[in-house]
Coordinates of C-alpha atoms in Angstrom, one line a residue:
M1 CA 185.6 29.1 156.5
S2 CA 182.3 27.6 156.9
S3 CA 182.6 26.3 160.3
V4 CA 183.7 28.6 163.2
D5 CA 183.0 28.8 166.9
V6 CA 183.6 32.6 168.1
F7 CA 183.7 33.9 171.8
V8 CA 183.8 37.6 172.1
E9 CA 184.4 38.4 175.2
N10 CA 183.7 41.8 177.3
I11 CA 182.0 44.1 175.4
T12 CA 183.0 47.1 177.0
R13 CA 181.1 49.8 174.6
V14 CA 177.7 48.9 176.3
E15 CA 176.1 50.0 179.5
G16 CA 178.0 47.2 181.7
H17 CA 179.8 43.8 180.3
G18 CA 178.8 41.4 177.8
N19 CA 180.0 38.6 175.4
I20 CA 179.1 37.2 172.0
R21 CA 178.9 33.8 171.4
V22 CA 178.7 32.6 167.7
R23 CA 179.2 28.8 166.3
A24 CA 178.5 27.9 162.9
T25 CA 179.2 24.2 161.5
D26 CA 179.4 23.5 157.5
G27 CA 177.5 27.0 156.8
K28 CA 174.9 26.3 159.5
L29 CA 174.3 28.7 162.1
E30 CA 173.8 27.0 165.6
V31 CA 174.3 29.4 168.3
C32 CA 174.2 33.1 168.0
Q33 CA 173.9 35.1 171.5
L34 CA 174.7 38.6 172.8
Q35 CA 175.5 37.6 176.5
I36 CA 175.1 40.4 178.8
T37 CA 176.8 39.7 182.2
E38 CA 176.7 42.8 183.8
S39 CA 175.3 42.6 187.3
P40 CA 171.7 44.5 187.8
R41 CA 171.9 47.7 188.8
Y42 CA 168.7 47.6 190.8
Y43 CA 167.2 51.4 189.8
E44 CA 163.9 50.6 190.5
Q45 CA 164.4 49.3 193.6
L46 CA 166.4 52.3 194.4
L47 CA 163.4 54.4 194.0
L48 CA 161.0 52.7 196.0
G49 CA 160.2 54.4 199.3
R50 CA 161.6 57.7 198.2
K51 CA 159.9 61.0 197.5
W52 CA 158.7 61.9 194.1
Y53 CA 161.4 64.7 194.0
D54 CA 164.3 62.1 194.4
A55 CA 163.9 60.5 191.1
V56 CA 165.2 62.8 188.9
H57 CA 168.5 63.0 190.7
I58 CA 168.5 59.2 191.1
T59 CA 168.0 58.2 187.8
C60 CA 170.2 60.9 186.0
R61 CA 173.1 58.9 187.0
I62 CA 172.2 55.8 185.0
C63 CA 174.3 57.2 182.3
G64 CA 176.6 60.2 182.1
I65 CA 176.2 60.3 178.4
C66 CA 172.2 60.4 178.3
S67 CA 171.8 62.2 181.7
I68 CA 169.7 65.0 180.3
G69 CA 167.6 62.4 178.7
H70 CA 167.1 60.3 181.7
T71 CA 166.2 63.8 183.7
T72 CA 163.7 64.7 181.0
S73 CA 162.0 61.2 180.7
S74 CA 162.0 60.8 184.5
I75 CA 160.5 64.4 185.0
Q76 CA 158.0 63.6 182.3
G77 CA 156.8 60.7 184.2
M78 CA 156.6 62.1 187.6
E79 CA 154.5 65.2 185.9
R80 CA 152.1 62.8 184.5
A81 CA 151.8 60.8 187.6
M82 CA 150.6 63.8 189.6
G83 CA 148.9 66.1 187.1
V84 CA 151.5 68.7 186.5
E85 CA 151.4 70.7 183.7
P86 CA 154.4 72.6 182.6
S87 CA 154.3 75.8 180.4
D88 CA 155.5 76.2 176.8
Q89 CA 158.5 77.8 178.3
T90 CA 159.7 74.6 180.0
H91 CA 158.9 72.6 177.3
K92 CA 161.1 74.5 174.7
L93 CA 163.8 74.7 177.3
R94 CA 164.2 71.1 178.1
Q95 CA 164.1 70.6 174.3
L96 CA 167.3 72.7 173.7
A97 CA 169.0 70.9 176.5
L98 CA 168.0 67.8 174.8
M99 CA 169.3 68.7 171.3
G100 CA 172.7 69.5 173.1
E101 CA 172.9 65.7 174.6
I102 CA 171.9 64.1 171.2
L103 CA 174.5 66.3 169.6
Q104 CA 177.5 65.4 171.8
S105 CA 176.5 61.8 171.9
H106 CA 176.4 61.4 168.2
Y107 CA 179.7 63.4 167.6
L108 CA 181.2 61.2 170.0
H109 CA 180.0 57.8 168.3
V110 CA 180.7 59.1 164.5
Y111 CA 184.0 60.5 165.1
F112 CA 185.6 58.8 168.1
L113 CA 184.0 55.3 167.8
V114 CA 183.1 54.7 164.0
A115 CA 185.3 56.8 162.3
P116 CA 188.6 54.5 163.4
D117 CA 186.8 51.4 161.9
L118 CA 186.5 53.5 158.4
L119 CA 189.7 55.2 158.4
G120 CA 191.6 52.0 159.1
A121 CA 192.8 52.7 162.8
P122 CA 192.3 50.8 166.2
S123 CA 191.2 53.8 167.8
V124 CA 191.0 57.7 167.8
V125 CA 194.5 58.1 169.2
P126 CA 196.5 57.4 166.0
L127 CA 193.9 59.6 164.0
A128 CA 195.3 62.5 165.9
T129 CA 198.3 62.2 164.0
T130 CA 197.1 61.0 160.9
H131 CA 193.8 62.9 160.5
T132 CA 194.5 65.7 162.7
E133 CA 191.9 68.2 161.3
V134 CA 189.1 65.6 161.6
V135 CA 190.1 65.1 165.4
K136 CA 190.2 68.8 165.6
M137 CA 186.8 69.3 164.2
A138 CA 185.4 66.2 166.5
L139 CA 186.5 68.0 169.7
R140 CA 185.2 71.2 168.6
Q141 CA 181.9 70.0 168.0
K142 CA 181.8 67.7 171.1
R143 CA 182.5 70.7 173.1
L144 CA 179.9 72.9 171.8
A145 CA 177.3 70.4 172.2
N146 CA 178.5 69.9 176.0
D147 CA 178.4 73.5 176.5
I148 CA 174.7 73.6 175.3
C149 CA 174.1 71.1 178.0
Y150 CA 175.9 73.0 180.7
A151 CA 174.1 76.4 179.9
I152 CA 170.6 74.8 180.2
G153 CA 171.4 72.3 183.0
G154 CA 174.1 74.1 185.1
R155 CA 176.6 71.6 184.4
H156 CA 177.8 69.2 181.4
I157 CA 176.3 65.7 183.0
H158 CA 173.7 65.1 185.7
P159 CA 171.9 68.3 185.3
L160 CA 171.0 70.8 188.4
T161 CA 168.5 73.0 187.2
I162 CA 165.9 70.8 185.5
R163 CA 163.1 69.8 187.9
V164 CA 159.5 68.7 187.6
G165 CA 157.5 71.6 186.6
G166 CA 160.2 74.1 185.5
F167 CA 163.6 75.0 185.8
T168 CA 165.6 76.3 189.1
S169 CA 167.6 79.1 186.9
F170 CA 167.7 80.0 183.3
P171 CA 170.6 80.5 180.9
K172 CA 172.0 84.1 180.5
E173 CA 171.6 86.2 177.0
A174 CA 175.0 86.1 176.3
E175 CA 175.1 82.3 176.8
L176 CA 172.8 81.9 174.3
V177 CA 174.2 84.5 171.7
D178 CA 177.3 82.7 172.1
L179 CA 175.7 79.3 171.6
K180 CA 174.1 80.4 168.5
E181 CA 177.1 82.0 166.8
R182 CA 178.8 78.7 167.3
L183 CA 176.1 76.5 166.1
I184 CA 176.0 78.6 163.0
A185 CA 179.7 78.4 162.7
S186 CA 179.6 74.5 163.2
R187 CA 177.5 74.3 159.6
K188 CA 181.3 74.1 158.2
D189 CA 182.3 71.3 160.3
L190 CA 179.2 69.3 159.5
E191 CA 179.7 69.8 155.9
A192 CA 183.3 68.7 156.1
T193 CA 181.8 65.5 158.2
V194 CA 179.3 64.5 155.2
E195 CA 182.6 64.8 152.9
L196 CA 184.5 62.6 155.1
L197 CA 181.4 59.9 155.4
L198 CA 181.2 60.1 151.6
S199 CA 184.7 59.2 151.3
V200 CA 184.5 56.0 153.2
A201 CA 181.0 55.0 153.2
H202 CA 181.8 52.2 150.6
K203 CA 183.4 50.7 153.7
L204 CA 180.3 49.9 155.2
P205 CA 178.8 46.4 154.7
A206 CA 175.8 46.0 152.5
F207 CA 173.9 43.8 155.0
E208 CA 170.1 44.3 155.1
R209 CA 167.6 42.8 157.4
E210 CA 163.9 44.2 157.7
C211 CA 162.8 44.8 161.3
E212 CA 160.2 46.8 163.2
C213 CA 161.3 50.3 163.7
V214 CA 159.9 52.0 167.1
A215 CA 160.2 55.7 167.9
L216 CA 158.2 58.8 169.1
T217 CA 156.1 60.2 166.2
N218 CA 154.5 63.7 166.4
P219 CA 153.7 64.9 162.8
P220 CA 154.7 67.2 161.3
R221 CA 157.8 67.3 163.5
Y222 CA 161.0 65.1 163.5
E223 CA 160.5 64.2 167.2
F224 CA 162.6 63.6 170.5
Y225 CA 160.6 65.1 173.1
S226 CA 157.0 64.2 172.9
G227 CA 154.2 62.4 171.1
M228 CA 153.1 58.9 170.6
I229 CA 155.2 55.9 170.2
G230 CA 155.2 55.0 166.5
S231 CA 156.0 51.8 164.8
T232 CA 156.4 50.6 161.3
V233 CA 154.2 47.5 161.9
T234 CA 151.5 48.8 164.1
D235 CA 149.4 51.6 165.2
P236 CA 150.9 54.5 167.3
V237 CA 150.2 54.1 171.4
A238 CA 150.3 56.7 173.8
P239 CA 153.2 56.3 176.3
N240 CA 151.3 55.4 179.4
D241 CA 150.3 52.6 177.3
Y242 CA 153.9 51.5 176.5
R243 CA 153.3 48.2 178.1
S244 CA 151.2 47.0 175.1
K245 CA 153.6 47.6 172.8
V246 CA 157.1 46.7 174.8
I247 CA 157.3 43.5 176.2
E248 CA 160.1 42.7 178.4
R249 CA 161.4 39.0 178.9
T250 CA 164.5 37.2 180.7
V251 CA 166.6 34.9 178.9
P252 CA 168.9 32.4 180.1
H253 CA 172.2 33.9 178.7
S254 CA 171.8 37.3 179.5
H255 CA 171.3 39.3 182.8
A256 CA 169.8 42.2 180.8
K257 CA 166.1 41.8 180.1
F258 CA 165.3 41.5 176.2
C259 CA 162.6 43.2 174.9
S260 CA 160.1 42.3 171.9
S261 CA 156.9 43.7 170.0
N262 CA 154.4 41.5 168.5
G263 CA 156.7 38.7 169.6
E264 CA 159.7 39.8 167.4
P265 CA 162.8 41.9 168.2
Y266 CA 162.5 45.4 167.0
Q267 CA 165.0 48.3 166.7
V268 CA 165.3 51.8 168.6
G269 CA 167.5 54.6 167.9
A270 CA 168.8 57.2 165.1
L271 CA 167.9 54.6 162.2
A272 CA 164.6 53.8 163.6
R273 CA 163.9 57.4 164.2
Y274 CA 164.7 58.3 160.6
N275 CA 162.6 55.2 159.0
L276 CA 159.6 56.3 161.0
N277 CA 160.2 60.2 160.7
H278 CA 162.4 61.2 157.6
V279 CA 159.8 62.7 155.7
Y280 CA 159.4 65.5 158.6
L281 CA 163.0 66.4 158.4
R282 CA 164.3 69.9 157.9
P283 CA 165.4 70.7 154.3
E284 CA 168.9 70.9 155.6
A285 CA 168.8 67.6 157.0
K286 CA 166.9 65.9 153.9
A287 CA 169.7 67.4 151.9
V288 CA 172.2 65.7 153.8
A289 CA 170.3 62.5 153.9
A290 CA 170.2 62.4 150.0
T291 CA 173.9 63.0 149.6
L292 CA 174.7 60.1 152.3
G293 CA 172.5 57.8 150.3
L294 CA 169.4 57.7 152.8
N295 CA 166.4 58.0 150.3
G296 CA 163.8 56.4 152.6
P297 CA 163.7 53.7 154.8
C298 CA 166.9 51.7 155.5
A299 CA 167.2 48.3 156.6
N300 CA 171.1 48.0 156.9
P301 CA 172.0 48.7 160.6
F302 CA 175.5 49.8 159.5
F303 CA 173.8 53.0 158.5
F304 CA 173.3 54.0 162.1
S305 CA 176.1 56.4 162.0
I306 CA 174.8 57.9 158.6
A307 CA 171.3 58.5 160.2
Q308 CA 173.2 59.9 163.3
V309 CA 174.9 62.5 160.8
V310 CA 171.4 63.5 159.6
E311 CA 170.2 64.1 163.0
C312 CA 172.9 66.3 164.0
V313 CA 172.0 68.8 161.3
E314 CA 168.5 68.5 162.3
C315 CA 169.3 68.9 166.0
A316 CA 171.9 71.8 165.3
E317 CA 169.2 73.6 163.1
Y318 CA 166.4 73.2 165.7
A319 CA 168.6 74.4 168.4
I320 CA 169.6 77.7 166.6
E321 CA 165.6 78.2 166.2
L322 CA 164.8 77.4 169.8
I323 CA 167.7 79.9 170.8
D324 CA 166.1 82.5 168.6
H325 CA 162.7 82.1 170.4
F326 CA 164.3 82.8 173.8
L327 CA 166.5 85.5 172.5
D328 CA 163.4 87.3 171.3
A329 CA 160.7 86.2 174.1
G330 CA 163.4 86.0 177.0
F331 CA 162.5 83.9 180.2
D332 CA 159.3 84.6 182.2
P333 CA 160.0 83.4 186.0
A334 CA 156.2 83.7 186.3
L335 CA 155.6 80.8 183.9
D336 CA 158.1 78.4 185.8
G337 CA 156.1 76.2 188.0
H338 CA 158.9 73.9 189.9
R339 CA 157.7 75.4 193.3
D340 CA 154.3 74.7 192.9
V341 CA 154.0 71.6 192.5
K342 CA 151.0 69.7 194.3
V343 CA 151.4 66.0 195.4
Q344 CA 148.7 63.5 194.3
A345 CA 148.8 59.8 193.9
G346 CA 148.9 58.6 190.3
C347 CA 150.8 56.7 187.7
G348 CA 152.6 58.1 184.6
T349 CA 155.2 57.2 182.1
G350 CA 157.6 59.4 180.4
A351 CA 159.1 58.7 177.0
V352 CA 162.0 60.5 175.3
E353 CA 164.2 59.8 172.4
V354 CA 167.7 59.8 174.0
P355 CA 170.8 59.2 171.6
R356 CA 170.4 55.6 171.4
G357 CA 166.7 55.3 171.3
L358 CA 163.3 55.6 173.1
L359 CA 163.8 55.8 176.8
F360 CA 161.0 54.9 179.4
H361 CA 160.4 55.9 182.9
E362 CA 157.4 54.9 184.6
Y363 CA 156.0 55.9 188.1
E364 CA 153.6 55.4 190.4
V365 CA 153.2 57.6 193.7
D366 CA 151.0 57.6 196.5
D367 CA 148.9 60.5 198.4
E368 CA 152.2 61.5 200.3
G369 CA 154.4 61.5 197.1
I370 CA 156.2 58.2 197.9
I371 CA 157.3 56.2 194.9
V372 CA 155.4 52.8 195.1
G373 CA 156.2 51.6 191.9
A374 CA 159.1 52.3 189.0
N375 CA 159.8 50.8 185.8
L376 CA 162.8 51.7 183.4
I377 CA 163.4 50.6 179.9
I378 CA 166.8 51.7 178.5
P379 CA 167.2 52.0 174.8
T380 CA 170.5 49.8 174.9
G381 CA 168.0 47.0 176.5
Q382 CA 165.5 47.4 173.7
N383 CA 167.9 46.8 170.9
L384 CA 169.7 43.7 172.3
A385 CA 167.4 41.0 170.7
N386 CA 167.6 43.0 167.6
I387 CA 171.4 43.0 167.7
E388 CA 171.2 39.2 168.1
A389 CA 169.0 38.8 165.3
D390 CA 171.3 40.8 162.9
F391 CA 173.9 38.6 164.0
A392 CA 172.0 35.7 163.0
G393 CA 171.3 37.0 159.7
F394 CA 175.0 38.7 159.3
V395 CA 177.3 35.8 160.4
P396 CA 176.3 33.3 157.6
T397 CA 177.2 36.0 154.8
I398 CA 180.8 36.5 156.2
L399 CA 182.1 32.9 157.1
D400 CA 184.0 33.0 153.9
K401 CA 186.3 35.7 155.2
D402 CA 189.4 35.3 157.2
R403 CA 189.3 35.5 161.1
A404 CA 190.6 38.8 161.2
Q405 CA 187.8 40.4 158.7
I406 CA 185.1 38.4 160.8
E407 CA 186.2 40.0 164.2
L408 CA 186.1 43.5 162.6
L409 CA 182.8 43.2 160.8
L410 CA 181.4 41.8 164.2
E411 CA 182.9 44.7 166.0
M412 CA 181.5 47.1 163.7
L413 CA 178.1 45.8 163.7
V414 CA 178.1 46.0 167.5
R415 CA 179.3 49.7 167.6
A416 CA 176.7 50.4 165.0
Y417 CA 174.0 50.6 167.3
D418 CA 175.9 52.8 169.5
P419 CA 175.4 50.8 172.8
C420 CA 175.9 52.8 176.0
I421 CA 179.9 54.0 176.1
S422 CA 180.2 55.8 179.4
C423 CA 182.8 53.4 180.9
A424 CA 184.4 52.4 177.5
T425 CA 188.1 51.6 177.2
H426 CA 188.6 48.9 174.7
M427 CA 185.8 47.5 172.1
L428 CA 186.2 43.7 172.1
K429 CA 188.6 41.0 173.3
V430 CA 187.9 38.1 170.8
E431 CA 188.9 34.6 171.5
W432 CA 188.6 31.9 168.7
V433 CA 187.7 28.5 169.7
D434 CA 188.5 25.7 166.8

């Protein structure tokens, strides 16, 4: 099949709705578009004229899966705008919540969205019968990660306790003890996950395309929470200078903005983080990476899920370390500053690694604490141009396959990037146009 015209309608596992249009004639790719048709949500406009303390409550609703990440990035941006310096206690507790969010999202993607492709099922539902223990393990891991978010944030999504300057309440010692015990026990489930991936990893296509990877860097840590905006191509820049690195643009076939760096698409997310920071992984995570075939920078986008499993090990071990710290040091209310925020005019940018990649929240406030400017750049939006470039490189290599195979491979490539799935039901509806 050297000529094909494909219209993929309603990609539902992104934050909104989109289509894929691919047309090739005599083996030559003529059209390759990722069309995002979702109506704009206007969050930046919703923020204008609101008080500084409203931003976190509004923006955490952007995504139920990444609500802690949006909360954290929003708070960082507002703190930098108004010169607020949180305590080390606050930073560590935020990071513990973020570890829970990354774990629950990665487990959701690997077990519920990727595993069916590799195990030959249309969805996770049939796996409850054919691979019962795998599904039980998935639910067990997902619940543990959700409970970390609940203990720190006050509920599983849209956290209540995380504020500019600190927290309104702290987790109880008994909650932390329980979470630590369950995290230690979960190591066996992670080992089983590695074994499962090893048994099916040969089904991942061997497609590679070199691209720029962008993620937070903060040596010697494998960073999610703070640091510089690192790149595999250019020098790092500070979060407040992100506009010199990330360029947004509109394209005719998409309601969502595309992003570029140095005029080219770039990648964010688990694989980009791994490519930039893999030397800083904990020994346990490095061992898993080597076992799964990640031995350095990787240009295969289908390995996103492999990188996510490596990050699950990293995040689980770091969560245990943070819990140990709080069990030893306890919580000092005197170190919490959420009641002592002094309003001042300024502009600041928060930059946090959420499960799907680098998330920016930029705010400008006046001397009364009114938001007069806001810009939010979401990871899925940053990956759109790179996914489109991957399609352009991948489609010519699979034109010799039948339609069912091409359809599955297109679905797998979109799923690999783990686009936002908060409203997901069905992945793709494919209409072939001859």
